[in-house]
Amino acid sequence: MGDVGYQSIGYPNLALAIGFVVLAVVLARVERLGLEKALVIGSIRACVQLMAMGFVLVLVFEMDRWYHVVPVVILMVLVGARSAYQRVERKPPGLQAVMTGSIAVAVLAVMGPVVTVVLRLEQWYQPQYLIPISGMIIGNATTGCAVAADRLLAELTLRRDEVEAMLCLGASWRQAARASVRAALRAGWMPTINAITVYGIVQLPGMMTGQVIGGVAPVEAVKYQVLIAYMLVGAVAISSYLTVRLACSQAFTKAHQFAKWVHRGRPQETAVR
Amino acid sequence: MAAFDIRSVTKWRFVPSGDGGTRRVLALSGVSLEVPERSIMAVVGPSGSGKSTLLRLLNRLEEPDEGTIGFAGVPLRELDVLELRRRVGLVQQQPAMFAGSVADNVAYGPALRGEWSATDLDRVGALLDTVGLPRDFAPREAQQLSGGERQRVAIARALANDPEALLLDEPTSALDPGAARHVLEAIRRVSEVAGVTAVVVSHTLAHARAVAQWAAILVGGQLVEHGPADQSLAAPQSPQARAFIEQAAEAGAEAEHDG
Ligand SMILES: Nc1ncnc2c1ncn2[C@@H]1O[C@H](COP(=O)(O)OP(=O)(O)OP(=O)(O)O)[C@@H](O)[C@H]1O
Ligand SMILES: [Mg+2]
């Protein structure tokens, strides 16, 4: 893409941008925000991590065997699921496996048709397409799953009396948990819906910006971005749906009772009397 | 024949301990008790003595750690749990109202099974009559009712399932004396007319005496007394039961002076 005439940045010029960070550090110092250290560490990490990723990408983009590319995607799914898992405050048993499975299914379900039918790549595993697009999908699915699982537990805890009242009247756990599941799914989907809603107005999404800077015709870049917006919606919907369904089934027993772990350690009204 | 046959039931509870961990407490300890069919049994005892826990075991909201419970001659574990909960209603201590109208709440159980719905105002109205609420409550927003009104909607909601047994956790605690009398009257009526077995947890000895033929006294998770209500609540045999009854009687007398 280099021949399309993007402006290359020299390292000394890049170093000038450190000035912005310095400005923020000075402001933080003056206003006593206590953020100087976080700013410095964050800036260094961003630089080091991106450079490292750059080298990895050079290697990855040279891959021309599916059995080299696919493990990279699998690794990305595992890392994404791990970070989703860590963001959940109260974890149902097996949540990490549930999230890994949910995100993997979402990636397959969304990438499969796109690679074979929409993009019609010469080689379906072309890393220049597969890796960045999977990355965006996994990133959004990760957030969706984490938010949804977190919300599910919060709702079930908050609505404990209501859920038990329904169970007492003969409702199955699925029926009794319906309102909580709904709230969890809404919470999980909302960030992605909100994000794509302002695409092109407030936000120029990263990939499109990148392609345009890289010299791709804006119309082509836009088509990619629309494709990706729709893929994100699908991936978030699938992954958080699976995560919520499976996590919810962990919150109840076969006898339509709350599983013990749901309320263990929760401050008890009756206990403190 | 016994409606409920409770044999050597033990239930542990995990409560947060000060240091951030959890501590085991014995909520029920070797409780054996038979609740005769078509009768009303009062369960009394100090706060934390395991009364609510016992009710939660009777409709399988929870499982006992040891011991067995039978309903109408069949072990609970052998019954379909959803069917069991239709046959054995539980009205909780502070019942949660579902979003929607009073009629939606009352018809919740039958609507689940596709029997009848909130639009069947005759059925809803008849159930409101039973618990002493005016029929024009049917369209009101259930979550905006007072504590006493909720309690009665919850009882109507449980009765809508046409249960064989009703477990009531402090059904009169949120009610003024007039409303309490009404609810006790309703419990007695469904017991007599519909042959429903009732297990009523109560803090107020007078209410327990007024409504129950049988009584059980729990202290610290142990069944310390059970038998005919007039004997067990008036002149219990065991020293723990006697101590509790004396205390409760004093507290009751004070409450009457206050109000
Ligand atoms: N959900 C719970 N988790 C942990 N411990 C509990 C829970 N519910 C009750 N306990 C504990 O179990 C014991 C029995 O409680 P239970 O609610 O059955 O008492 P109770 O007789 O109904 O009291 P009250 O008259 O105050 O309603 C108490 O020690 C209580 O602290
Ligand atoms: Mg209680």
XYZ file of C-alpha atoms and ligand atoms in Angstrom:
564
model
C 0.000 0.000 0.000
C 3.051 2.225 0.409
C 2.991 3.383 -3.187
C -0.417 5.044 -2.763
C 1.341 7.923 -1.118
C 0.626 8.101 2.583
C 2.819 10.393 4.639
C 5.454 8.372 6.483
C 6.348 9.531 10.005
C 9.995 9.703 11.012
C 10.869 8.544 14.519
C 12.192 11.987 15.569
C 8.946 13.544 14.391
C 6.969 10.949 16.308
C 8.961 11.862 19.397
C 7.617 15.408 19.093
C 4.162 14.024 19.912
C 5.492 13.213 23.367
C 4.903 16.913 23.923
C 1.196 16.238 24.243
C 1.798 13.756 27.021
C 4.125 16.211 28.748
C 1.392 18.820 28.544
C -1.073 16.435 30.219
C 1.474 15.563 32.907
C 2.051 19.234 33.676
C -1.695 19.854 33.909
C -2.073 16.831 36.191
C 0.711 18.131 38.415
C -0.745 21.646 38.633
C -4.226 20.392 39.402
C -2.886 17.709 41.754
C -4.785 14.937 39.963
C -2.287 12.302 41.022
C -2.337 10.929 37.480
C 1.253 11.660 36.417
C 2.472 8.147 36.972
C -0.532 6.593 35.249
C -0.021 8.913 32.271
C 3.624 8.057 31.902
C 3.103 4.343 32.309
C 0.107 4.370 29.958
C 2.013 6.253 27.284
C 5.026 3.974 27.492
C 2.856 0.880 27.427
C 0.913 2.098 24.407
C 4.168 2.656 22.537
C 5.838 -0.610 23.510
C 2.743 -2.754 23.006
C 1.989 -1.256 19.611
C 5.585 -1.643 18.450
C 5.551 -5.245 19.570
C 2.244 -5.768 17.818
C 3.729 -4.174 14.724
C 6.517 -6.731 14.636
C 4.042 -9.531 15.268
C 1.856 -8.260 12.446
C 4.789 -8.232 10.071
C 5.295 -11.897 10.881
C 1.601 -12.699 10.837
C 0.915 -10.957 7.549
C 3.632 -13.006 5.944
C 1.902 -16.207 6.979
C 0.614 -18.133 4.044
C -0.566 -21.322 5.676
C -3.975 -21.649 7.319
C -2.418 -23.610 10.151
C -0.298 -20.610 10.968
C -3.124 -18.079 10.861
C -5.827 -20.051 12.657
C -3.796 -20.524 15.873
C -3.331 -16.755 16.017
C -7.111 -16.282 15.886
C -7.568 -18.973 18.529
C -5.059 -17.210 20.739
C -6.952 -13.956 20.274
C -10.207 -15.680 21.299
C -8.556 -17.116 24.411
C -7.072 -13.784 25.425
C -10.379 -12.003 24.770
C -12.366 -14.531 26.808
C -9.849 -14.301 29.617
C -10.174 -10.530 29.782
C -13.990 -10.768 29.651
C -13.852 -13.293 32.491
C -11.678 -11.050 34.602
C -14.022 -8.123 34.182
C -16.938 -10.002 35.754
C -17.308 -9.382 39.445
C -19.179 -12.518 40.527
C -18.364 -15.514 38.437
C -20.591 -18.517 37.867
C -18.697 -21.832 37.861
C -17.271 -22.547 34.431
C -17.700 -18.960 33.248
C -14.365 -18.828 31.501
C -15.160 -21.894 29.422
C -18.613 -20.500 28.702
C -17.178 -17.195 27.493
C -14.465 -18.830 25.429
C -17.045 -21.039 23.753
C -19.472 -18.155 23.195
C -16.864 -15.921 21.603
C -15.474 -18.749 19.488
C -18.926 -19.604 18.179
C -19.593 -15.942 17.416
C -16.311 -15.596 15.495
C -17.021 -18.722 13.467
C -20.624 -17.783 12.795
C -19.730 -14.290 11.610
C -16.369 -14.791 9.936
C -17.421 -17.943 8.107
C -20.090 -16.431 5.865
C -18.221 -13.150 5.432
C -15.001 -14.764 4.315
C -16.663 -17.238 1.989
C -19.649 -15.324 0.622
C -19.129 -11.596 1.139
C -15.404 -11.058 0.646
C -14.769 -14.111 -1.529
C -11.088 -14.122 -0.640
C -8.756 -16.106 -2.814
C -7.511 -17.844 0.271
C -9.960 -17.705 3.138
C -7.149 -17.434 5.669
C -5.456 -14.363 4.196
C -4.077 -12.815 7.420
C -4.453 -9.191 6.268
C -8.223 -9.706 6.417
C -8.692 -12.429 8.952
C -6.575 -11.005 11.759
C -7.772 -7.387 12.021
C -11.412 -8.233 11.410
C -11.336 -11.046 13.982
C -9.662 -8.644 16.357
C -12.465 -6.128 16.130
C -15.111 -8.803 16.474
C -13.434 -10.388 19.471
C -12.935 -7.018 21.135
C -16.611 -6.136 20.921
C -17.765 -9.628 21.834
C -15.513 -9.489 24.890
C -17.113 -6.288 26.114
C -20.608 -7.557 25.349
C -20.081 -10.825 27.229
C -18.471 -9.177 30.231
C -21.147 -6.519 30.590
C -23.976 -9.009 30.058
C -22.662 -11.598 32.517
C -22.023 -8.948 35.136
C -25.478 -7.522 34.714
C -27.129 -10.936 34.875
C -25.718 -11.619 38.311
C -26.539 -8.127 39.525
C -30.144 -8.503 38.354
C -30.604 -11.962 39.842
C -29.272 -10.710 43.155
C -31.373 -7.561 43.096
C -34.497 -9.447 42.039
C -33.942 -12.399 44.305
C -37.266 -12.048 46.124
C -39.195 -11.555 42.909
C -37.542 -14.543 41.254
C -38.236 -16.739 44.272
C -41.845 -15.541 44.421
C -42.232 -16.679 40.811
C -40.607 -20.029 41.571
C -42.995 -20.392 44.514
C -45.932 -20.046 42.146
C -44.666 -22.825 39.912
C -42.558 -20.888 37.416
C -39.564 -22.667 35.919
C -36.181 -21.024 36.427
C -36.231 -19.887 32.829
C -39.529 -18.128 33.352
C -38.464 -16.666 36.671
C -35.165 -15.362 35.258
C -36.665 -13.894 32.103
C -36.584 -10.258 33.233
C -32.978 -10.601 34.425
C -31.890 -12.252 31.192
C -33.543 -9.504 29.199
C -31.829 -6.776 31.196
C -28.476 -8.538 30.840
C -28.782 -8.889 27.071
C -29.848 -5.276 26.666
C -26.852 -4.163 28.703
C -24.527 -6.366 26.674
C -25.770 -5.200 23.286
C -26.161 -1.513 24.037
C -22.474 -0.444 23.794
C -22.211 -1.855 20.273
C -25.571 -0.479 19.150
C -24.616 2.936 20.524
C -21.231 2.809 18.838
C -22.496 1.971 15.348
C -25.330 4.467 15.706
C -22.851 7.349 15.656
C -20.531 5.829 13.050
C -19.742 8.449 10.487
C -21.126 11.312 12.556
C -19.177 11.610 15.750
C -16.823 8.772 15.163
C -14.784 7.722 12.196
C -14.111 4.099 13.037
C -10.499 3.053 13.305
C -10.344 0.671 10.406
C -11.924 3.113 7.974
C -9.691 5.937 9.100
C -6.721 3.665 8.727
C -7.674 2.548 5.248
C -8.319 6.106 4.075
C -4.981 7.286 5.435
C -3.446 4.240 3.805
C -4.729 5.472 0.458
C -7.795 3.290 -0.044
C -10.601 5.077 -1.866
C -13.067 6.336 0.765
C -15.977 4.560 -0.908
C -14.189 1.224 -0.585
C -13.203 1.952 2.995
C -16.807 2.816 3.798
C -18.050 -0.483 2.421
C -15.630 -2.314 4.655
C -16.720 -0.331 7.654
C -20.400 -0.998 7.047
C -19.612 -4.673 6.722
C -17.715 -4.582 9.971
C -20.464 -2.692 11.817
C -22.934 -5.410 10.893
C -20.482 -8.138 11.803
C -19.977 -6.579 15.217
C -23.709 -6.556 15.839
C -23.973 -10.214 14.928
C -20.954 -11.262 16.949
C -22.031 -9.355 20.057
C -25.571 -10.688 19.791
C -24.461 -14.298 19.452
C -21.701 -14.275 22.042
C -23.559 -12.442 24.781
C -26.705 -14.459 24.151
C -24.819 -17.711 24.629
C -22.941 -16.425 27.642
C -26.095 -15.186 29.373
C -28.053 -18.355 28.634
C -25.315 -20.635 29.894
C -24.415 -18.488 32.896
C -28.071 -18.272 33.852
C -28.450 -22.032 33.805
C -25.509 -22.158 36.226
C -27.371 -19.856 38.602
C -30.118 -22.414 39.182
C -30.333 -26.080 40.078
C -32.251 -28.755 38.210
C -34.922 -28.477 40.878
C -35.551 -24.836 39.933
C -33.831 -23.408 42.982
C -31.141 -20.753 43.176
C -27.717 -22.378 43.132
C -26.007 -21.856 46.452
C -23.127 -19.787 45.100
C -25.484 -17.047 43.876
C -26.229 -15.815 47.346
C -23.327 -17.065 49.352
C -21.322 -14.243 50.811
C -24.066 -11.759 50.077
C -24.875 -9.752 53.199
C -27.894 -11.376 54.799
C -30.763 -9.323 56.145
C -31.690 -12.084 58.556
C -28.138 -12.826 59.580
C -27.313 -9.425 61.011
C -30.402 -9.023 63.132
C -52.826 -38.778 57.437
C -50.047 -36.245 57.486
C -49.856 -33.571 54.817
C -46.196 -32.978 55.620
C -44.009 -35.588 57.180
C -40.728 -34.034 58.291
C -38.089 -36.491 59.504
C -34.809 -35.575 61.221
C -34.270 -32.549 59.040
C -31.040 -30.614 59.401
C -30.090 -27.512 57.452
C -26.826 -25.623 57.574
C -26.533 -21.998 56.576
C -23.472 -20.067 55.531
C -23.296 -16.564 56.893
C -20.557 -13.999 56.292
C -18.221 -13.877 59.256
C -16.476 -10.715 60.373
C -13.139 -11.590 58.750
C -14.567 -11.745 55.224
C -14.962 -15.517 55.173
C -18.078 -17.536 55.886
C -19.271 -19.318 58.979
C -21.619 -22.306 59.216
C -24.700 -21.971 61.361
C -27.212 -24.668 62.079
C -30.568 -23.264 60.906
C -32.479 -26.462 61.626
C -31.231 -29.335 63.708
C -32.854 -32.780 63.631
C -36.395 -31.504 63.262
C -39.114 -34.171 63.067
C -42.705 -33.046 62.748
C -45.966 -34.153 61.185
C -48.459 -31.611 59.935
C -51.888 -33.242 59.905
C -53.883 -32.957 56.687
C -56.509 -30.196 56.421
C -55.343 -28.579 59.617
C -53.644 -25.325 60.493
C -50.301 -25.469 62.256
C -48.663 -22.425 63.782
C -44.867 -22.278 63.877
C -43.513 -19.868 66.460
C -40.084 -19.099 67.841
C -37.565 -16.303 68.288
C -36.018 -14.453 65.370
C -33.443 -16.601 63.591
C -34.811 -19.845 65.011
C -35.294 -21.402 61.568
C -38.991 -20.814 60.904
C -38.577 -19.370 57.414
C -35.947 -21.984 56.608
C -38.412 -24.731 57.477
C -41.027 -23.307 55.112
C -38.456 -23.015 52.302
C -37.707 -26.716 52.637
C -41.379 -27.664 52.426
C -41.795 -26.425 48.836
C -38.212 -27.251 47.848
C -36.941 -23.733 47.456
C -34.021 -25.352 49.270
C -32.926 -28.869 50.088
C -32.338 -30.229 53.582
C -28.752 -31.292 54.287
C -30.000 -34.295 56.229
C -33.350 -35.939 56.719
C -36.380 -36.345 54.483
C -39.650 -34.560 53.901
C -42.787 -36.139 52.514
C -45.890 -34.468 51.143
C -49.166 -36.436 51.029
C -47.206 -39.629 51.551
C -44.635 -39.066 48.791
C -41.032 -37.940 49.359
C -40.584 -34.413 47.950
C -37.686 -35.543 45.791
C -39.945 -37.938 43.920
C -42.446 -35.226 42.982
C -42.104 -32.956 39.971
C -40.907 -29.785 41.647
C -43.001 -27.366 39.576
C -46.125 -29.410 40.262
C -45.173 -29.563 43.953
C -44.951 -25.769 44.071
C -48.375 -25.432 42.506
C -49.773 -27.786 45.137
C -47.857 -26.187 48.008
C -48.040 -22.380 47.960
C -45.530 -20.275 49.867
C -46.204 -16.671 50.785
C -42.964 -15.027 51.793
C -42.312 -12.761 54.713
C -42.177 -9.586 52.608
C -43.727 -10.692 49.348
C -42.400 -9.104 46.159
C -45.014 -7.789 43.766
C -44.475 -8.389 40.058
C -44.627 -5.487 37.640
C -48.183 -4.984 36.418
C -51.613 -4.848 37.946
C -53.000 -6.631 40.977
C -54.926 -8.841 38.548
C -51.686 -9.719 36.711
C -50.176 -10.729 40.021
C -53.159 -12.773 41.135
C -53.360 -14.610 37.801
C -49.610 -15.252 37.539
C -49.677 -18.970 38.368
C -52.735 -19.966 36.299
C -51.461 -17.847 33.385
C -48.120 -19.707 33.473
C -49.956 -22.919 32.828
C -52.374 -21.365 30.364
C -55.404 -22.009 32.592
C -56.818 -18.534 32.991
C -55.475 -14.996 32.853
C -55.759 -11.573 34.435
C -58.680 -10.693 32.182
C -60.840 -13.209 34.039
C -62.163 -10.605 36.460
C -64.632 -12.940 38.141
C -61.889 -15.253 39.290
C -59.595 -12.389 40.276
C -62.462 -10.689 42.112
C -63.409 -13.838 44.011
C -59.823 -14.248 45.213
C -59.667 -10.596 46.286
C -62.886 -11.173 48.235
C -61.277 -14.119 49.993
C -58.384 -12.041 51.295
C -60.589 -9.048 52.102
C -59.459 -6.638 49.400
C -62.017 -4.603 47.417
C -62.590 -5.900 43.897
C -61.693 -2.538 42.387
C -58.087 -3.216 43.389
C -57.765 -5.483 40.348
C -56.450 -2.828 37.910
C -54.170 -1.087 40.430
C -50.412 -1.081 40.038
C -49.278 -3.862 42.397
C -45.893 -2.376 43.201
C -47.526 0.766 44.578
C -49.566 -1.002 47.255
C -48.964 -0.748 50.988
C -47.281 -3.575 52.889
C -50.542 -4.990 54.175
C -52.179 -4.832 50.779
C -49.214 -6.603 49.189
C -49.403 -9.322 51.780
C -53.006 -9.970 50.877
C -52.382 -9.856 47.121
C -49.623 -12.403 47.716
C -52.025 -14.702 49.546
C -54.590 -14.328 46.755
C -51.830 -15.040 44.234
C -50.949 -18.267 46.049
C -54.604 -19.301 46.352
C -55.080 -18.787 42.613
C -53.031 -21.951 42.081
C -55.717 -23.895 43.957
C -53.117 -25.339 46.328
C -53.509 -28.289 48.668
C -51.258 -26.646 51.227
C -50.326 -23.084 52.006
C -47.154 -21.982 53.774
C -47.458 -18.489 55.201
C -44.448 -16.625 56.598
C -45.653 -14.008 59.060
C -48.804 -13.218 57.098
C -50.044 -10.725 59.680
C -46.834 -8.904 60.566
C -47.444 -5.988 58.179
C -51.123 -5.645 58.978
C -53.158 -3.508 61.349
C -55.378 -5.468 63.777
C -58.453 -5.215 61.542
C -56.647 -6.432 58.432
C -54.886 -9.130 60.448
C -58.206 -10.466 61.656
C -59.409 -10.505 58.075
C -56.408 -12.479 56.863
C -56.630 -14.968 59.741
C -60.308 -15.403 58.950
C -59.424 -16.054 55.297
C -56.839 -18.664 56.270
C -59.331 -20.433 58.469
C -61.928 -20.316 55.707
C -59.718 -21.857 53.023
C -58.686 -24.500 55.509
C -62.274 -25.362 56.410
C -63.978 -24.886 53.058
C -61.269 -25.976 50.617
C -59.519 -28.397 52.942
C -56.211 -26.626 52.530
C -53.465 -27.514 55.011
C -51.810 -24.372 56.335
C -48.493 -23.840 58.069
C -48.433 -20.344 59.517
C -45.321 -18.720 60.926
C -46.270 -16.035 63.389
C -44.593 -13.719 65.809
C -47.853 -12.907 67.521
C -48.955 -15.630 69.920
C -52.521 -14.330 69.936
C -52.726 -14.783 66.169
C -51.259 -18.258 66.397
C -53.776 -19.228 69.053
C -56.650 -17.693 67.131
C -56.034 -19.587 63.920
C -54.180 -22.841 64.601
C -55.193 -26.259 65.861
C -51.571 -27.341 66.127
C -48.423 -25.560 67.133
C -44.701 -26.118 66.857
C -42.093 -24.091 68.714
C -38.612 -23.704 67.264
C -35.736 -22.368 69.333
C -32.247 -22.166 67.872
C -33.139 -24.529 65.033
C -34.509 -27.204 67.335
C -38.095 -28.266 67.691
C -38.621 -27.818 71.426
C -42.363 -28.329 71.571
C -45.217 -29.470 69.369
C -48.780 -30.555 69.900
C -52.286 -29.128 70.086
C -52.087 -25.331 69.900
C -54.018 -24.632 73.097
C -51.640 -26.793 75.121
C -48.331 -26.101 73.404
C -48.779 -22.349 73.293
C -50.321 -21.999 76.744
C -48.514 -24.540 78.885
C -45.519 -25.951 77.031
C -43.577 -28.794 78.612
C -39.974 -28.029 77.673
C -38.107 -25.282 79.540
C -36.892 -23.558 76.317
C -40.443 -23.416 75.000
C -41.710 -22.108 78.299
C -39.050 -19.390 78.359
C -39.942 -18.335 74.821
C -43.688 -18.273 75.517
C -43.184 -16.185 78.644
C -41.027 -13.688 76.785
C -43.422 -13.533 73.854
C -46.374 -13.074 76.156
C -44.651 -10.128 77.862
C -43.757 -8.577 74.542
C -47.324 -9.108 73.343
C -48.739 -7.432 76.413
C -46.415 -4.450 75.918
C -47.394 -4.191 72.263
C -51.029 -4.099 73.258
C -50.374 -1.270 75.715
C -48.465 0.671 73.058
C -51.091 0.332 70.402
N -30.228 -16.804 52.927
C -29.539 -17.051 54.052
N -28.194 -17.193 53.993
C -27.506 -17.445 55.093
N -28.029 -17.569 56.296
C -29.349 -17.430 56.442
C -30.179 -17.139 55.317
N -31.447 -17.039 55.751
C -31.409 -17.264 57.081
N -30.160 -17.500 57.507
C -29.743 -17.847 58.881
O -30.379 -19.078 59.202
C -30.925 -19.052 60.515
C -32.418 -19.268 60.462
O -33.008 -18.192 59.776
P -34.559 -18.088 59.478
O -34.739 -17.017 58.472
O -35.084 -19.426 59.135
O -35.136 -17.634 60.873
P -36.604 -17.157 61.257
O -37.021 -18.001 62.389
O -37.475 -17.130 60.071
O -36.356 -15.673 61.776
P -37.297 -14.379 61.684
O -38.339 -14.537 62.724
O -36.376 -13.257 62.005
O -37.850 -14.316 60.304
C -30.510 -17.702 61.085
O -29.332 -17.913 61.824
C -30.231 -16.850 59.884
O -29.236 -15.906 60.194
Mg -38.393 -15.609 58.973
